[in-house]
Amino acid sequence: GNSVTQMEGPVTLSEEAFLTINCTYTATGYPSLFWYVQYPGEGLQLLLKATKADDKGSNKGFEATYRKETTSFHLEKGSVQVSDSAVYFCALSDRQAGTALIFGKGTTLSVSS
Amino acid sequence: GAGVSQSPSNKVTEKGKDVELRCDPISGHTALYWYRQSLGQGLEFLIYFQGNSAPDKSGLPSDRFSAERTGGSVSTLTIQRTQQEDSAVYLCASSLAGGTSVETQYFGPGTRLLVL
C-alpha cells in the first residue's frame, strides 16, 4: 500500500542555518506530493506541493523537488528563522488509491535565535 | 473568505457516551474529508465525501464511527460508545471538487476530544 516516511525529529537549529527534512514515499500510482505545516496552536496548512515528477514546489523560502527515481520529496530552506518553528508533515495523494492524504509522522522543527 | 470551521473546539466526555463533531467546509467545496490526529497513530484518514456519491468509509476504525453530510455541505462525525483510545484531535478538510490527487485540501482547526 501507499506510505510516507519522514525523518524523525525533533530537529533543532540556530537561526539562519540550512534545513533539510527528508521524506520518501511508496505509491502504486502517480501521486501528488505535499508538505503541510502546523504552527503552534494553529491548524494544518499547505506549505507547498508538486503534482508530477521533477516538479519543484516552493513557498516562503521552502523548496521541495519531486524525485521519482529516488521516490523522495525532501524539504529544504536555505536560512531558517525562529518563526519557522513548527511541525512539518509530508503527505501524498494517489488518485488510484482514493484522494485522501496519507501523511508521514511529522517532524518537529525548533529554531533558536 | 471563511475557511473550514469545526465545532466544538474541545470536547470532554465520559467513556461510553456518544459524541457528535461538526464540520462546515469552505463554501462551494464539494469534497470533504475527516482525519484523526493522535500521538500514537499520527494523522489518519477516516472518511471522504464527494458531492452526491457514496462516501469512502475505508478509514473508519470501527462501526462505532459514522458520518453524514447533509445537503452537500455540513458534515457530522458521530462516535458511539466512546472509548479512551478515541481521544484525539479530529480534523476536517475540504477541497474544491475532489476526485483528483492534485487538489489542495484546506483544514479546519480541529476538535480536541478527550474521553475520560
Coordinates of C-alpha atoms in Angstrom, one line a residue:
Chain A
G1 CA 0.0 0.0 0.0
N2 CA 0.9 3.7 -0.2
S3 CA 3.0 5.2 2.6
V4 CA 5.2 8.1 3.6
T5 CA 8.3 8.0 5.7
Q6 CA 9.9 11.2 7.0
M7 CA 12.8 11.8 9.3
E8 CA 12.2 11.6 13.0
G9 CA 12.5 14.8 15.0
P10 CA 12.9 16.9 16.8
V11 CA 15.2 19.0 14.6
T12 CA 16.9 21.8 16.5
L13 CA 18.7 24.6 14.5
S14 CA 20.1 28.0 15.1
E15 CA 18.6 30.9 13.1
E16 CA 20.0 31.2 9.6
A17 CA 21.0 27.6 9.5
F18 CA 20.2 25.3 6.4
L19 CA 17.3 23.0 6.8
T20 CA 16.6 19.6 5.2
I21 CA 13.8 17.3 6.3
N22 CA 13.9 14.0 4.4
C23 CA 10.7 12.4 3.0
T24 CA 10.4 9.3 0.9
Y25 CA 7.2 7.6 -0.3
T26 CA 5.8 4.4 -1.6
A27 CA 2.9 4.6 -4.1
T28 CA 1.3 2.3 -6.6
G29 CA 0.2 5.0 -9.0
Y30 CA 1.4 8.5 -9.8
P31 CA 0.9 10.5 -6.6
S32 CA 0.9 14.2 -5.9
L33 CA 3.2 15.2 -3.0
F34 CA 2.6 17.8 -0.4
W35 CA 4.3 19.5 2.6
Y36 CA 1.9 20.7 5.3
V37 CA 2.9 22.8 8.3
Q38 CA 1.3 23.1 11.7
Y39 CA 2.4 26.1 13.7
P40 CA 2.0 26.1 17.5
G41 CA -1.7 26.5 18.3
E42 CA -2.8 26.6 14.7
G43 CA -4.3 24.2 12.2
L44 CA -2.7 22.4 9.3
Q45 CA -1.9 24.5 6.3
L46 CA -0.4 23.7 3.0
L47 CA 3.2 24.8 2.6
L48 CA 3.9 23.6 -0.9
K49 CA 3.1 20.8 -3.4
A50 CA 4.2 19.1 -6.6
T51 CA 2.0 17.1 -8.8
K52 CA 4.4 15.3 -11.2
A53 CA 8.0 14.1 -11.4
D54 CA 10.7 16.8 -11.5
D55 CA 8.2 19.5 -10.4
K56 CA 9.6 21.8 -7.7
G57 CA 7.2 23.3 -5.1
S58 CA 8.2 26.4 -3.3
N59 CA 6.8 28.8 -0.8
K60 CA 8.1 31.1 2.0
G61 CA 11.7 30.2 1.1
F62 CA 11.0 26.5 1.4
E63 CA 11.5 24.2 -1.6
A64 CA 11.0 20.5 -2.4
T65 CA 11.5 18.6 -5.7
Y66 CA 9.5 15.6 -6.7
R67 CA 12.1 12.9 -7.4
K68 CA 10.5 9.8 -9.0
E69 CA 13.8 7.9 -9.3
T70 CA 14.5 8.1 -5.6
T71 CA 10.8 8.4 -4.5
S72 CA 11.7 11.4 -2.5
F73 CA 10.3 14.9 -1.7
H74 CA 12.8 16.4 0.7
L75 CA 12.0 19.8 2.2
E76 CA 14.8 22.4 2.2
K77 CA 15.3 26.0 3.3
G78 CA 18.5 27.9 3.0
S79 CA 18.2 30.1 6.1
V80 CA 15.6 29.3 8.8
Q81 CA 14.0 31.8 11.1
V82 CA 12.6 31.4 14.6
S83 CA 9.1 31.8 13.1
D84 CA 9.7 28.6 11.1
S85 CA 9.4 26.6 14.3
A86 CA 6.5 24.2 13.7
V87 CA 5.7 20.6 12.9
Y88 CA 6.1 19.6 9.2
F89 CA 4.2 16.8 7.6
C90 CA 5.0 15.2 4.3
A91 CA 1.9 13.7 2.5
L92 CA 0.8 12.1 -0.7
S93 CA -2.4 11.7 -2.6
D94 CA -2.8 9.0 -5.1
R95 CA -5.9 9.0 -7.4
Q96 CA -5.7 5.2 -7.8
A97 CA -6.0 4.7 -4.1
G98 CA -8.6 7.4 -3.4
T99 CA -7.7 11.0 -2.9
A100 CA -7.3 11.1 0.8
L101 CA -4.0 12.3 2.0
I102 CA -1.5 9.8 3.5
F103 CA 0.7 11.6 6.0
G104 CA 4.2 10.9 7.4
K105 CA 4.5 11.0 11.2
G106 CA 5.6 14.7 11.2
T107 CA 8.9 16.3 12.1
T108 CA 9.2 19.0 14.8
L109 CA 11.5 21.9 14.0
S110 CA 12.7 24.2 16.7
V111 CA 14.7 27.2 15.7
S112 CA 16.5 29.3 18.3
S113 CA 17.9 32.8 17.9
Chain B
G1 CA -13.2 34.3 2.8
A2 CA -14.2 32.0 5.6
G3 CA -12.2 28.8 6.0
V4 CA -13.2 25.4 7.3
S5 CA -14.8 25.7 10.7
Q6 CA -15.3 22.9 13.3
S7 CA -17.2 22.7 16.5
P8 CA -16.8 22.3 19.3
S9 CA -13.2 23.2 19.6
N10 CA -12.8 21.0 22.7
K11 CA -15.0 18.1 24.0
V12 CA -14.6 16.2 27.2
T13 CA -16.8 13.1 27.6
E14 CA -17.1 10.0 29.7
K15 CA -16.3 6.6 28.4
G16 CA -19.4 5.0 26.9
K17 CA -21.1 8.3 25.9
D18 CA -21.8 9.3 22.3
V19 CA -20.3 12.5 20.8
E20 CA -21.1 14.5 17.6
L21 CA -18.5 16.6 15.9
R22 CA -19.4 19.2 13.3
C23 CA -17.6 20.5 10.2
D24 CA -18.6 23.4 8.0
P25 CA -16.5 23.2 4.8
I26 CA -15.5 26.2 2.6
S27 CA -18.5 27.4 0.6
G28 CA -18.6 25.8 -2.8
H29 CA -16.2 22.9 -1.9
T30 CA -17.8 19.6 -2.9
A31 CA -15.2 17.3 -1.3
L32 CA -15.0 16.8 2.4
Y33 CA -12.6 14.7 4.4
W34 CA -12.3 13.7 8.1
Y35 CA -9.0 12.8 9.6
R36 CA -7.8 11.9 13.1
Q37 CA -4.6 13.1 14.7
S38 CA -3.3 11.2 17.7
L39 CA 0.0 10.8 19.4
G40 CA 0.3 7.1 18.7
Q41 CA -1.0 7.0 15.2
G42 CA -0.2 10.3 13.6
L43 CA -2.6 11.7 11.1
E44 CA -5.1 9.1 9.8
F45 CA -7.8 9.3 7.1
L46 CA -11.3 8.4 8.3
I47 CA -13.9 9.2 5.7
Y48 CA -14.4 11.1 2.4
F49 CA -17.5 12.7 0.8
Q50 CA -17.6 13.9 -2.7
G51 CA -20.7 15.5 -4.0
N52 CA -23.6 13.1 -4.0
S53 CA -21.5 10.0 -4.4
A54 CA -21.4 7.3 -1.7
P55 CA -18.8 8.2 0.9
D56 CA -15.5 6.4 1.1
K57 CA -15.6 4.9 4.6
S58 CA -12.4 2.8 4.3
G59 CA -10.6 4.7 7.1
L60 CA -13.2 4.3 9.8
P61 CA -11.6 2.3 12.6
S62 CA -14.8 0.6 13.9
D63 CA -18.5 0.5 13.4
R64 CA -18.8 2.9 16.4
F65 CA -17.8 5.7 14.0
S66 CA -20.1 7.1 11.4
A67 CA -20.5 10.4 9.5
E68 CA -23.1 12.1 7.3
R69 CA -23.1 15.1 5.1
T70 CA -26.4 16.9 4.7
G71 CA -27.2 18.9 1.6
G72 CA -23.7 18.6 0.3
S73 CA -22.4 21.0 2.9
V74 CA -22.2 20.5 6.7
S75 CA -20.9 17.2 8.0
T76 CA -21.3 15.5 11.3
L77 CA -18.9 12.8 12.6
T78 CA -20.5 10.6 15.3
I79 CA -18.7 8.4 17.7
Q80 CA -20.9 6.0 19.7
R81 CA -19.9 4.4 23.0
T82 CA -16.7 6.3 23.2
Q83 CA -13.5 4.6 24.4
Q84 CA -10.4 6.2 25.8
E85 CA -8.5 5.3 22.7
D86 CA -10.8 7.6 20.7
S87 CA -9.1 10.6 22.4
A88 CA -7.5 12.6 19.6
V89 CA -7.8 15.7 17.5
Y90 CA -10.4 15.3 14.8
L91 CA -9.7 17.3 11.7
C92 CA -12.0 18.2 8.8
A93 CA -10.7 19.3 5.4
S94 CA -12.4 20.3 2.2
S95 CA -11.4 20.7 -1.4
L96 CA -13.0 22.3 -4.4
A97 CA -14.0 19.2 -6.4
G98 CA -12.4 16.1 -5.2
G99 CA -11.8 13.1 -7.5
T100 CA -8.2 14.1 -8.3
S101 CA -4.9 13.9 -6.4
V102 CA -3.7 17.3 -7.3
E103 CA -6.2 19.5 -5.3
T104 CA -5.2 21.2 -2.1
Q105 CA -7.1 20.2 0.9
Y106 CA -7.9 23.0 3.4
F107 CA -8.0 22.0 7.0
G108 CA -10.1 23.3 9.9
P109 CA -8.7 24.0 13.4
G110 CA -9.9 20.6 14.7
T111 CA -11.9 19.3 17.6
R112 CA -9.9 18.0 20.5
L113 CA -11.7 15.1 22.1
L114 CA -10.8 13.7 25.5
V115 CA -12.5 10.6 26.7
L116 CA -12.2 10.0 30.4

